[in-house]
Coordinates of C-alpha atoms in Angstrom, one line a residue:
Chain N
M1 CA 0.0 0.1 -0.1
I2 CA 2.9 2.4 -0.2
P3 CA 3.0 4.4 -2.6
K4 CA 5.6 4.2 -5.2
G5 CA 8.2 6.8 -5.3
V6 CA 8.8 7.5 -1.8
S7 CA 12.1 6.4 -0.1
L8 CA 11.9 3.9 2.4
N9 CA 14.7 5.1 4.3
P10 CA 13.7 3.9 7.9
N11 CA 15.6 6.5 9.9
S12 CA 14.9 9.5 7.5
R13 CA 13.1 12.8 9.1
K14 CA 10.2 12.0 6.5
T15 CA 9.6 8.6 7.5
R16 CA 9.5 9.6 11.2
F17 CA 7.2 12.2 10.5
A18 CA 5.0 10.1 8.7
R19 CA 5.0 7.7 10.9
R20 CA 4.0 9.6 13.8
F21 CA 1.4 11.7 11.9
I22 CA -0.4 8.6 10.8
C23 CA -0.6 7.5 14.2
A24 CA -2.2 10.8 15.2
L25 CA -4.6 10.4 12.2
S26 CA -5.5 7.3 13.2
Q27 CA -6.0 8.4 16.9
M28 CA -8.2 11.2 15.4
R29 CA -11.5 9.0 14.4
N30 CA -14.6 10.4 12.7
P31 CA -17.8 8.7 14.5
R32 CA -20.0 10.6 13.0
P33 CA -19.9 11.2 9.2
V34 CA -23.0 13.0 8.8
S35 CA -21.9 15.9 11.1
S36 CA -19.0 16.5 8.6
S37 CA -21.2 18.6 6.4
N38 CA -21.2 21.4 9.0
E39 CA -18.3 24.0 8.3
E40 CA -17.5 24.5 12.2
E41 CA -16.5 20.6 12.4
V42 CA -14.8 20.4 9.3
R43 CA -12.5 23.4 10.5
K44 CA -12.2 22.0 13.7
R45 CA -10.8 18.7 12.6
S46 CA -8.5 20.6 10.2
H47 CA -7.0 22.7 12.7
K48 CA -6.5 19.1 14.8
I49 CA -5.1 17.8 12.0
K50 CA -2.9 20.9 11.5
I51 CA -1.8 20.7 15.1
A52 CA -0.9 17.1 14.6
A53 CA 1.0 17.6 11.6
Y54 CA 3.2 20.1 13.3
L55 CA 3.5 18.1 16.7
S56 CA 4.5 15.0 14.8
M57 CA 6.9 17.1 13.1
A58 CA 8.7 18.7 16.3
R59 CA 8.5 15.3 17.8
A60 CA 10.4 14.0 14.7
V61 CA 13.0 16.8 14.8
G62 CA 13.2 16.2 18.8
S63 CA 14.7 18.7 21.1
R64 CA 17.8 19.5 18.8
R65 CA 16.4 22.5 17.4
A66 CA 15.4 25.6 19.0
W67 CA 12.1 26.1 16.8
S68 CA 11.1 22.4 17.4
R69 CA 11.5 22.9 21.3
A70 CA 9.9 26.1 20.9
L71 CA 6.8 24.5 19.1
L72 CA 6.5 21.7 21.5
F73 CA 6.3 23.9 24.1
K74 CA 3.6 26.2 22.6
L75 CA 1.6 23.3 21.5
R76 CA 1.9 21.8 25.1
T77 CA 0.8 25.1 26.7
R78 CA -2.1 25.4 24.4
A79 CA -3.5 21.9 25.0
R80 CA -3.4 22.3 28.6
R81 CA -5.2 25.6 28.3
H82 CA -7.6 24.0 26.0
N83 CA -7.8 21.2 28.5
I84 CA -8.3 23.7 31.7
M85 CA -11.3 26.6 31.9
I86 CA -10.8 28.8 29.7
G87 CA -11.9 31.8 31.7
R88 CA -8.7 32.0 33.2
R89 CA -6.5 31.6 30.6
S90 CA -7.9 34.0 28.2
L91 CA -6.3 36.5 29.9
C92 CA -2.9 34.9 29.2
L93 CA -3.8 34.9 25.9
K94 CA -4.8 38.3 25.8
K95 CA -1.4 39.2 27.3
K96 CA 0.0 37.3 24.5
R97 CA -1.3 39.4 22.0
V98 CA -0.9 42.6 23.4
I99 CA 3.1 41.4 23.3
K100 CA 2.6 40.5 19.8
N101 CA 1.2 43.8 18.8
D102 CA 3.6 45.8 17.3
P103 CA 3.2 49.4 18.0
L104 CA 4.8 50.2 14.4
G105 CA 2.4 50.0 11.6
E106 CA 5.6 48.1 9.5
L107 CA 6.9 45.2 11.1
S108 CA 10.5 44.9 9.8
Q109 CA 11.5 41.9 7.7
T110 CA 13.2 40.0 10.5
N111 CA 10.3 40.3 12.9
K112 CA 8.1 39.2 10.4
L113 CA 10.3 36.0 10.1
R114 CA 10.6 35.9 13.7
H115 CA 6.8 35.8 14.0
L116 CA 6.4 33.0 11.5
V117 CA 9.6 30.9 13.0
P118 CA 8.3 29.2 16.1
G119 CA 10.7 30.4 19.0
G120 CA 12.1 33.1 16.8
K121 CA 11.2 36.3 19.2
T122 CA 14.3 35.2 21.2
M123 CA 17.1 34.7 18.6
D124 CA 19.5 36.9 17.3
M125 CA 19.8 37.2 13.4
C126 CA 22.5 34.6 13.2
S127 CA 20.7 31.8 14.6
L128 CA 17.0 32.8 13.4
L129 CA 18.5 32.4 9.9
E130 CA 19.8 29.0 10.8
E131 CA 16.6 28.1 12.5
T132 CA 14.6 29.3 9.3
A133 CA 16.6 27.0 6.9
H134 CA 15.9 24.0 9.3
F135 CA 12.1 25.2 9.4
V136 CA 11.8 25.6 5.9
T137 CA 13.3 22.1 5.1
C138 CA 11.1 20.5 7.7
L139 CA 7.8 22.0 6.4
A140 CA 8.7 21.1 2.7
T141 CA 9.4 17.3 4.3
Q142 CA 5.7 17.9 5.9
V143 CA 4.0 18.9 2.9
K144 CA 5.4 16.3 0.8
V145 CA 4.4 13.8 3.3
M146 CA 1.0 15.0 3.8
Q147 CA 0.7 15.1 0.1
T148 CA 1.3 11.7 -0.5
I149 CA -1.1 10.7 2.3
A150 CA -3.5 12.8 0.6
D151 CA -3.0 11.4 -2.6
H152 CA -3.1 7.9 -1.4
F153 CA -6.0 8.2 0.6
A154 CA -7.8 9.7 -2.5
K155 CA -7.3 6.8 -4.9
Chain I
M1 CA 78.8 51.2 13.0
Q2 CA 81.8 49.4 12.3
P3 CA 84.1 52.2 12.4
C4 CA 82.5 52.9 15.7
S5 CA 83.0 49.4 16.9
R6 CA 86.7 49.3 15.5
E7 CA 87.6 52.6 17.5
M8 CA 86.1 51.4 20.6
Q9 CA 87.8 48.2 20.6
G10 CA 91.1 50.2 20.1
I11 CA 90.0 52.2 23.3
N12 CA 89.4 49.3 24.9
A13 CA 92.8 48.1 24.4
L14 CA 94.1 51.1 26.2
L15 CA 91.6 50.6 28.8
N16 CA 91.3 48.7 32.2
P17 CA 89.6 45.6 31.9
P18 CA 86.3 46.7 33.6
Q19 CA 86.2 49.5 31.2
I20 CA 86.5 46.8 28.1
S21 CA 83.1 45.5 29.0
L22 CA 81.7 49.0 27.9
Q23 CA 83.4 48.7 24.9
D24 CA 81.9 44.8 24.6
L25 CA 78.8 46.5 25.2
H26 CA 78.9 48.7 22.6
D27 CA 80.5 46.8 19.9
Q28 CA 77.3 44.3 20.9
Q29 CA 75.0 47.2 20.3
Q30 CA 76.1 47.6 16.6
Q31 CA 75.7 43.7 16.0
Q32 CA 72.7 41.4 16.1
Q33 CA 71.3 40.4 19.3
S34 CA 72.0 36.7 19.5
Q35 CA 75.6 37.9 19.2
I36 CA 75.2 40.0 22.2
Q37 CA 73.9 37.0 24.0
S38 CA 76.8 34.7 22.7
S39 CA 79.8 36.7 23.1
N40 CA 79.7 39.5 25.6
I41 CA 77.8 37.9 28.5
H42 CA 80.6 36.3 29.6
R43 CA 82.6 39.1 29.2
Q44 CA 80.4 41.2 31.2
V45 CA 79.8 39.2 34.1
Q46 CA 83.5 38.9 34.3
N47 CA 84.0 42.5 34.5
S48 CA 82.0 43.3 37.1
H49 CA 83.7 45.8 38.7
F50 CA 85.0 49.4 37.4
D51 CA 87.7 51.8 38.2
P52 CA 86.1 54.6 39.1
T53 CA 89.0 57.3 38.0
S54 CA 90.0 55.5 34.9
H55 CA 86.4 55.0 34.1
D56 CA 85.9 58.7 33.9
D57 CA 89.1 58.9 31.7
F58 CA 87.6 56.3 29.4
L59 CA 84.3 58.2 29.4
E60 CA 85.8 61.5 28.0
Q61 CA 87.8 59.2 25.6
M62 CA 84.8 57.7 24.4
F63 CA 82.9 61.0 24.1
S64 CA 85.9 62.8 22.3
T65 CA 86.9 59.8 19.9
I66 CA 83.7 58.4 19.1
P67 CA 82.0 59.3 15.8
P68 CA 78.7 59.5 15.2
P69 CA 76.6 56.7 15.7
S70 CA 73.8 55.4 13.4
C71 CA 71.6 58.1 12.1
S72 CA 68.8 56.3 14.1
W73 CA 70.2 57.7 17.1
S74 CA 71.3 61.2 15.7
D75 CA 67.8 61.2 14.3
L76 CA 66.8 60.6 18.1
N77 CA 68.1 63.5 19.6
P78 CA 68.2 66.2 17.2
A79 CA 67.0 68.8 19.5
K80 CA 68.1 67.5 22.9
T81 CA 69.5 70.0 25.2
P82 CA 72.3 68.8 27.8
A83 CA 69.8 70.5 30.4
A84 CA 66.9 68.5 29.5
W85 CA 67.2 66.3 32.6
D86 CA 63.9 65.9 33.0
L87 CA 63.0 63.8 29.9
N88 CA 62.4 60.5 29.2
P89 CA 65.2 58.1 30.5
R90 CA 65.3 57.3 27.0
D91 CA 66.7 60.5 25.8
L92 CA 70.1 59.8 25.8
S93 CA 71.4 63.0 26.0
D94 CA 69.9 63.3 29.7
D95 CA 72.4 60.6 30.5
T96 CA 75.7 62.2 29.0
A97 CA 75.2 65.9 29.3
P98 CA 76.1 66.4 32.7
L99 CA 78.9 64.1 32.0
N100 CA 80.5 66.4 29.6
P101 CA 78.6 69.7 28.7
D102 CA 80.5 69.9 25.5
N103 CA 80.0 66.4 23.9
N104 CA 77.6 66.2 20.9
N105 CA 74.9 64.1 20.8
N106 CA 76.1 61.6 18.9
V107 CA 78.9 61.0 21.8
A108 CA 76.3 60.3 24.4
F109 CA 74.8 57.9 22.3
Q110 CA 77.8 56.0 22.2
F111 CA 77.9 56.3 25.9
D112 CA 74.5 55.0 26.8
D113 CA 74.3 52.5 23.9
S114 CA 77.0 50.7 25.5
A115 CA 75.4 51.0 28.8
N116 CA 72.3 49.8 27.4
L117 CA 73.9 47.1 26.2
A118 CA 75.1 45.9 29.2
S119 CA 71.7 46.3 30.8
K120 CA 70.1 44.6 27.7
L121 CA 72.8 41.8 28.3
R122 CA 71.7 41.5 31.7
N123 CA 68.3 41.4 30.6
H124 CA 68.7 38.7 28.3
Q125 CA 70.8 36.5 30.5
I126 CA 68.9 37.0 33.6
S127 CA 66.2 34.7 32.7
G128 CA 68.3 31.7 33.4
S129 CA 71.4 31.2 35.6
A130 CA 73.4 34.2 36.0
K131 CA 70.9 36.5 37.1
S132 CA 72.0 37.6 40.4
A133 CA 75.7 37.8 39.0
A134 CA 74.2 39.7 35.9
A135 CA 72.3 41.9 38.1
A136 CA 75.3 42.6 40.4
A137 CA 77.4 43.1 37.6
A138 CA 75.2 45.8 35.6
M139 CA 74.2 47.6 39.1
M140 CA 78.2 47.8 39.6
L141 CA 78.5 49.2 36.1
Q142 CA 75.9 51.5 36.7
Q143 CA 77.4 52.8 39.7
Q144 CA 80.6 53.3 38.1
L145 CA 79.1 55.1 35.4
L146 CA 76.8 57.4 37.8
M147 CA 79.6 58.1 40.0
S148 CA 81.9 59.1 37.1
R149 CA 79.2 61.3 35.9
G150 CA 79.0 62.9 39.1
V151 CA 82.7 63.5 39.2
A152 CA 82.4 65.0 35.7
G153 CA 80.2 67.6 37.1
A154 CA 76.7 66.4 36.8
G155 CA 74.2 67.5 38.6
D156 CA 72.4 65.1 41.1
S157 CA 69.1 66.1 39.9
G158 CA 70.0 65.5 36.6
L159 CA 70.5 62.0 37.0
I160 CA 67.6 61.2 39.0
P161 CA 65.1 61.7 36.6
M162 CA 66.0 59.6 34.0
P163 CA 66.6 56.4 36.6
L164 CA 63.1 57.0 38.0
S165 CA 61.3 55.4 34.8
L166 CA 63.7 52.5 34.4
G167 CA 63.1 51.2 37.5
S168 CA 60.1 49.5 36.5
A169 CA 60.5 48.8 32.7
D170 CA 62.3 45.5 32.9
D171 CA 60.8 42.5 34.1
N172 CA 64.0 40.8 34.2
V173 CA 65.6 42.9 36.4
D174 CA 65.7 42.2 39.8
G175 CA 63.9 44.7 41.8
S176 CA 63.6 47.1 39.1
S177 CA 60.6 48.2 40.3
S178 CA 62.0 49.4 43.2
F179 CA 64.1 52.0 42.1
K180 CA 62.2 54.9 42.3
S181 CA 64.2 56.7 44.7
P182 CA 66.1 59.7 43.1
N183 CA 68.4 59.8 45.5
L184 CA 71.9 59.4 44.4
G185 CA 72.9 58.3 47.3
A186 CA 71.1 54.8 46.7
H187 CA 73.7 54.3 44.0
D188 CA 72.7 50.6 43.2
D189 CA 69.2 51.4 42.6
S190 CA 69.7 54.7 40.4
V191 CA 72.3 52.4 38.5
Q192 CA 70.1 49.7 38.0
A193 CA 67.5 52.2 36.8
L194 CA 70.2 53.8 34.6
F195 CA 71.1 50.4 33.2
N196 CA 67.1 49.7 32.4
G197 CA 67.1 53.1 30.9
F198 CA 70.1 52.2 28.8
A199 CA 68.6 48.7 27.8
G200 CA 65.6 50.3 26.6
S201 CA 67.2 52.7 24.4
M202 CA 69.7 50.7 23.4
H203 CA 67.3 48.4 22.1
G204 CA 66.5 51.0 19.7
P205 CA 69.1 50.9 17.2
S206 CA 69.5 47.5 17.2
Q207 CA 66.3 46.4 16.3
T208 CA 63.7 48.0 13.4
P209 CA 63.3 51.5 12.7
N210 CA 59.9 50.9 14.1
Q211 CA 61.2 51.1 17.7
T212 CA 62.7 54.3 17.1
Q213 CA 59.2 55.6 16.3
H214 CA 58.4 54.6 19.8
F215 CA 61.7 56.3 20.9
H216 CA 60.5 59.3 19.4
H217 CA 57.0 58.6 20.5
S218 CA 58.1 58.4 24.5
Q219 CA 60.8 61.3 24.0
G220 CA 59.7 64.7 25.5
G221 CA 57.0 63.1 27.8
P222 CA 57.5 63.1 31.4
V223 CA 59.4 60.5 33.0
Q224 CA 56.9 57.5 33.2
G225 CA 58.1 54.0 34.2
Q226 CA 55.3 52.6 32.4
N227 CA 55.7 54.7 29.1
Y228 CA 59.2 53.2 28.8
G229 CA 58.3 49.8 30.4
S230 CA 55.6 48.9 27.7
P231 CA 57.3 49.7 24.7
G232 CA 60.6 48.2 25.8
A233 CA 58.7 45.1 27.0
A234 CA 56.9 44.8 23.5
M235 CA 60.1 45.9 21.4
N236 CA 61.9 43.1 23.6
Q237 CA 59.2 40.5 22.9
A238 CA 58.0 41.4 19.7
P239 CA 61.1 42.7 17.9
A240 CA 59.3 41.4 14.4
S241 CA 56.5 43.3 14.6
G242 CA 58.0 44.9 11.6
S243 CA 56.4 47.9 9.9
A244 CA 53.9 46.0 7.9
G245 CA 52.0 49.0 8.8
S246 CA 48.7 47.1 9.7
A247 CA 49.8 46.0 13.5
P248 CA 51.7 48.4 15.5
A249 CA 54.1 46.9 18.3
Q250 CA 50.7 46.0 20.7
P251 CA 50.8 43.1 22.9
R252 CA 51.0 39.7 21.6
Q253 CA 47.5 39.0 22.2
R254 CA 46.3 41.3 19.7
V255 CA 44.9 39.6 16.3
R256 CA 46.9 40.3 13.5
A257 CA 44.7 42.1 11.0
R258 CA 45.2 41.7 7.1
R259 CA 46.2 44.8 6.0
G260 CA 43.5 47.8 5.4
Q261 CA 41.4 46.0 8.3
A262 CA 41.2 47.3 11.7
T263 CA 42.5 45.4 14.6
D264 CA 39.7 46.7 17.0
P265 CA 37.9 43.7 18.4
H266 CA 34.9 45.1 17.9
S267 CA 35.4 45.5 14.5
I268 CA 36.6 41.9 14.1
A269 CA 33.5 40.5 16.2
E270 CA 31.4 42.7 14.0
R271 CA 33.3 41.3 10.6
L272 CA 32.6 37.7 11.8
R273 CA 28.9 38.4 12.4
R274 CA 28.5 39.4 9.1
E275 CA 30.2 36.8 7.4
R276 CA 28.2 34.2 9.5
I277 CA 25.0 36.1 8.6
A278 CA 25.8 35.9 5.0
E279 CA 26.7 32.3 4.8
R280 CA 23.2 31.7 6.5
M281 CA 21.7 33.7 3.7
K282 CA 23.4 31.7 1.3
A283 CA 22.2 28.3 2.7
L284 CA 18.9 29.8 2.6
Q285 CA 18.9 31.2 -0.9
E286 CA 19.4 27.5 -1.9
L287 CA 16.2 26.1 -0.3
V288 CA 14.2 29.0 -1.4
P289 CA 12.9 28.9 -5.1
N290 CA 13.2 32.3 -7.0
A291 CA 16.4 32.8 -4.8
N292 CA 17.8 35.0 -8.0
K293 CA 18.0 38.3 -5.7
T294 CA 21.3 39.4 -4.7
D295 CA 19.8 41.9 -2.3
K296 CA 19.6 41.0 1.2
A297 CA 16.1 42.7 2.0
S298 CA 14.4 41.4 -1.3
M299 CA 15.6 38.0 -0.1
L300 CA 14.4 38.2 3.4
D301 CA 10.9 38.8 1.4
E302 CA 11.4 35.8 -0.5
I303 CA 12.2 33.8 2.3
I304 CA 9.3 35.1 4.4
D305 CA 7.1 34.6 1.3
Y306 CA 8.0 31.2 1.4
V307 CA 8.0 30.1 4.9
K308 CA 4.0 31.8 4.7
F309 CA 3.8 29.4 1.7
L310 CA 4.3 26.5 3.0
Q311 CA 2.7 26.8 6.2
L312 CA -0.7 27.7 3.8
Q313 CA 0.0 24.3 2.2
V314 CA -0.1 22.7 5.5
K315 CA -3.1 24.2 6.3
V316 CA -4.8 23.6 2.9
L317 CA -3.5 19.9 3.2
S318 CA -4.9 19.3 6.4
M319 CA -8.4 20.8 5.3
S320 CA -8.5 18.3 2.3
R321 CA -9.3 14.7 2.3
L322 CA -7.2 14.5 5.2
G323 CA -9.6 15.6 7.4
G324 CA -11.9 12.8 6.0
A325 CA -9.1 10.1 6.0
A326 CA -8.6 10.2 10.0
A327 CA -9.4 6.8 10.0
V328 CA -7.1 4.3 8.2
A329 CA -10.1 2.0 7.7
P330 CA -12.1 2.0 4.7
L331 CA -12.2 5.8 3.5
V332 CA -14.8 5.9 0.8
A333 CA -17.8 6.3 3.4
D334 CA -16.3 8.9 5.3
M335 CA -15.1 10.6 2.0
S336 CA -17.9 10.8 -0.2
P337 CA -20.2 12.8 2.2
E338 CA -17.2 15.2 2.9
G339 CA -15.8 15.0 -0.5
G340 CA -19.2 16.7 -1.4
G341 CA -19.1 19.4 1.3
D342 CA -15.0 20.3 0.4
C343 CA -14.6 19.6 -2.9
I344 CA -15.5 22.1 -5.6
Q345 CA -15.0 21.6 -9.4
A346 CA -12.9 24.0 -11.3
G347 CA -13.1 25.2 -15.0
G348 CA -10.5 23.3 -17.3
G349 CA -7.5 24.6 -17.8
N350 CA -7.3 24.9 -21.4
G351 CA -10.7 26.9 -21.2
G352 CA -10.5 30.8 -20.8
A353 CA -9.6 32.2 -17.6
Q354 CA -12.5 34.7 -17.7
R355 CA -15.0 34.5 -14.9
N356 CA -17.9 34.9 -17.4
Q357 CA -17.0 31.8 -19.2
T358 CA -17.1 29.9 -15.8
A359 CA -20.3 31.5 -15.0
S360 CA -22.1 30.5 -18.1
S361 CA -20.5 27.0 -17.6
N362 CA -22.1 26.8 -14.3
D363 CA -25.0 24.5 -15.6
T364 CA -23.0 21.9 -16.9
L365 CA -20.8 21.8 -13.7
M366 CA -23.9 21.0 -11.6
V367 CA -24.5 17.9 -13.6
T368 CA -21.2 17.0 -13.4
E369 CA -21.1 17.6 -10.1
H370 CA -24.2 15.2 -9.6
Q371 CA -22.3 12.7 -11.8
V372 CA -19.4 13.1 -9.7
A373 CA -21.0 12.7 -6.4
K374 CA -23.0 9.5 -7.7
L375 CA -19.8 7.7 -8.7
M376 CA -17.8 8.9 -5.4
E377 CA -20.3 6.5 -3.6
E378 CA -19.4 3.6 -5.5
D379 CA -15.6 3.8 -6.0
M380 CA -13.9 7.0 -5.8
G381 CA -11.0 5.9 -8.6
S382 CA -14.1 5.9 -11.3
A383 CA -15.2 9.6 -9.8
M384 CA -11.8 10.9 -10.7
Q385 CA -11.5 9.3 -13.9
Y386 CA -14.8 10.8 -14.9
L387 CA -13.3 14.1 -13.8
Q388 CA -10.1 13.6 -15.5
G389 CA -12.3 12.6 -18.4
K390 CA -14.2 16.4 -18.4
G391 CA -10.6 17.9 -17.8
L392 CA -11.5 18.6 -14.2
C393 CA -9.9 18.4 -11.1
L394 CA -11.0 18.2 -7.4
M395 CA -9.7 21.1 -4.9
P396 CA -10.5 22.1 -1.7
I397 CA -12.5 25.5 -1.4
S398 CA -10.1 27.2 0.1
L399 CA -7.2 26.3 -2.2
A400 CA -9.2 27.5 -5.0
T401 CA -9.8 30.6 -3.7
V402 CA -6.0 30.7 -3.1
I403 CA -5.7 30.2 -6.4
S404 CA -7.8 32.3 -7.9
T405 CA -6.6 35.4 -6.0
A406 CA -3.5 34.5 -7.2
T407 CA -4.2 34.0 -10.5
C408 CA -6.0 37.5 -10.4
H409 CA -2.6 39.0 -9.9
S410 CA -0.4 36.6 -12.3
R411 CA 0.1 36.9 -15.7
N412 CA -1.0 33.2 -16.3
P413 CA -4.6 33.2 -17.7
T414 CA -5.2 29.8 -16.2
N415 CA -8.8 28.7 -15.8
R416 CA -10.6 30.3 -12.8
S417 CA -13.0 28.6 -10.4
V418 CA -16.4 29.4 -9.6
L419 CA -15.7 30.3 -5.9
Q420 CA -15.7 33.6 -4.2
P421 CA -12.7 34.3 -3.5
N422 CA -11.5 34.5 0.2
G423 CA -9.3 37.6 -0.2
G424 CA -7.7 36.6 3.2
E425 CA -4.9 34.3 3.1
G426 CA -3.5 34.7 -0.8
P427 CA -0.1 35.1 -1.0
S428 CA 1.3 38.5 -1.3
S429 CA 3.8 38.1 -4.0
P430 CA 2.5 37.0 -7.6
S431 CA 5.4 35.0 -8.5
M432 CA 3.8 32.5 -5.6
S433 CA 2.5 29.3 -6.9
V434 CA -0.1 27.4 -4.9
L435 CA -0.2 23.6 -5.0
T436 CA -3.2 22.0 -5.9
V437 CA -4.6 19.1 -4.1
Q438 CA -5.2 16.6 -6.2
S439 CA -7.2 13.7 -5.6
A440 CA -6.7 12.1 -8.7
T441 CA -4.0 10.9 -10.6
L442 CA -3.6 14.2 -12.8
G443 CA 0.5 13.8 -13.0
N444 CA -0.2 12.7 -16.9
G445 CA -0.5 16.0 -18.2
T446 CA -4.2 16.9 -17.3
V447 CA -4.5 20.5 -17.0
D448 CA -4.4 21.7 -13.3
A449 CA -6.3 24.7 -11.8
S450 CA -3.1 26.0 -10.5
V451 CA 0.2 27.3 -11.1
K452 CA 2.5 24.6 -10.3
D453 CA 5.4 25.3 -8.2
S454 CA 8.6 23.8 -8.7
N455 CA 8.7 22.4 -5.2
S456 CA 5.2 21.2 -4.6
V457 CA 4.4 19.3 -7.9
S458 CA 1.4 16.9 -6.8
K459 CA 3.6 13.9 -7.9
T460 CA 0.6 11.4 -8.7

């Protein structure tokens, strides 16, 4: 059932990510097929899938990279926030947003990059570029694998 | 230099053995440092005492007969007056003026050179064995010199400032740091200091002209031990610093910079940082497509756009059939109702890209849609093949909106989709290409509704 053209290196980042991602997907079951027509449900599920994708990617990379550590931390705190009462956590959310809001109208390019790359806010330019490079390769891998899975399931 | 040494040798022959040491020292000054170390050390140690009276005569003889020294020395003290006692100890005229007022400066140099040679020899030798002996010898020599100078009529005050700074000059000298008292009564100390000073000034002519610059620099300043000490030490340690022009005779720890570049540690760190950033940017350039920009700002823009694009791809993919394919189990049951909700139908790629065309073909599309939905219930493959036959493809709505907004800006008049544009998440730059989430085997040249990216071609 493995689609042709996929490398079978068992230790590559790609396969590690694929394995984790498929496991996560299988854990997300869809018991109610009818409710899928609801847009809200669709959005929630796609959001969950996206989170699962990022999570499995970060886990596949491990703690070696700053961005993966930051991403894991963010996802864990977010999960904890969702599980606990929202009322108290919303304050934290608001605080975070205030920090994100820039008094300037235009964010500089470096700042934009910092917002895009997880954990980029506390890095200097040099390590930010390095993390960006690694992040880009991992994102490309992620997209390829997801594409493959989607194609496979589409057949 | 050679005539001087020869003359000195001649004078030496007439004088007492103690004075010969001076002569030898003078000789050594003309020669290389290595020669100094090899030949004259022993002699200096042996000739450790002076006869004051004969010493005085010898000095006068030296002053009268010694021809001018090397030009560097003459350059050193062109304007020195005998009364300039409180100048830097390396100012040689200070030493010699009280001794013999009608000396020319050159003669003074000679005498100082020999004394400096003595101290220099001592300094070189002190590291190992004959430290105390050499120091004692030097002290003796200095003492003799000072005494002779005193006899010649030199004011005590004249001699005093000179030794002041010399005391702390040489680390090799024992107790050099203690030679601060300007009292001639402490003859040993002053003599020692004198020798230290001589050593420093002696280093000049025997080394590169670069050091004479330091002499120039230090001359005229107040008597400062450190002023003398550091250049002397630097010269002692780094005689080969040379006149490259880029690195002055600074302490060894400085990084040797290339010509035309600063040696400032801040600028070096800045340069390293810039180089690192440049090589990281180069690495990023290879990853990101359309990376033929040379400008750093535009390169950063490209990188930002590419990262946004990839994140959008992930989002779209998560909205696609993956959402329905959460179960690894048979998918058709799950997918068909969702497929109906998610999928849209796009116009054929070979058709026009005008909205009116797509609008007109809506009716046919509706029919096709029903057909496809029916087929999907049975078999996804056949449904896809049906679509392919029609030149259509399936794609999520959000993706189609993205494509439509992208193709609005792009030059490529590809087909348009029927959907309302989202307008929110479209990529900003027109060069962005959007991946089509294709659920069918469309790799065989079937028209897509998207501009394919070089990286993210749907493989099928």
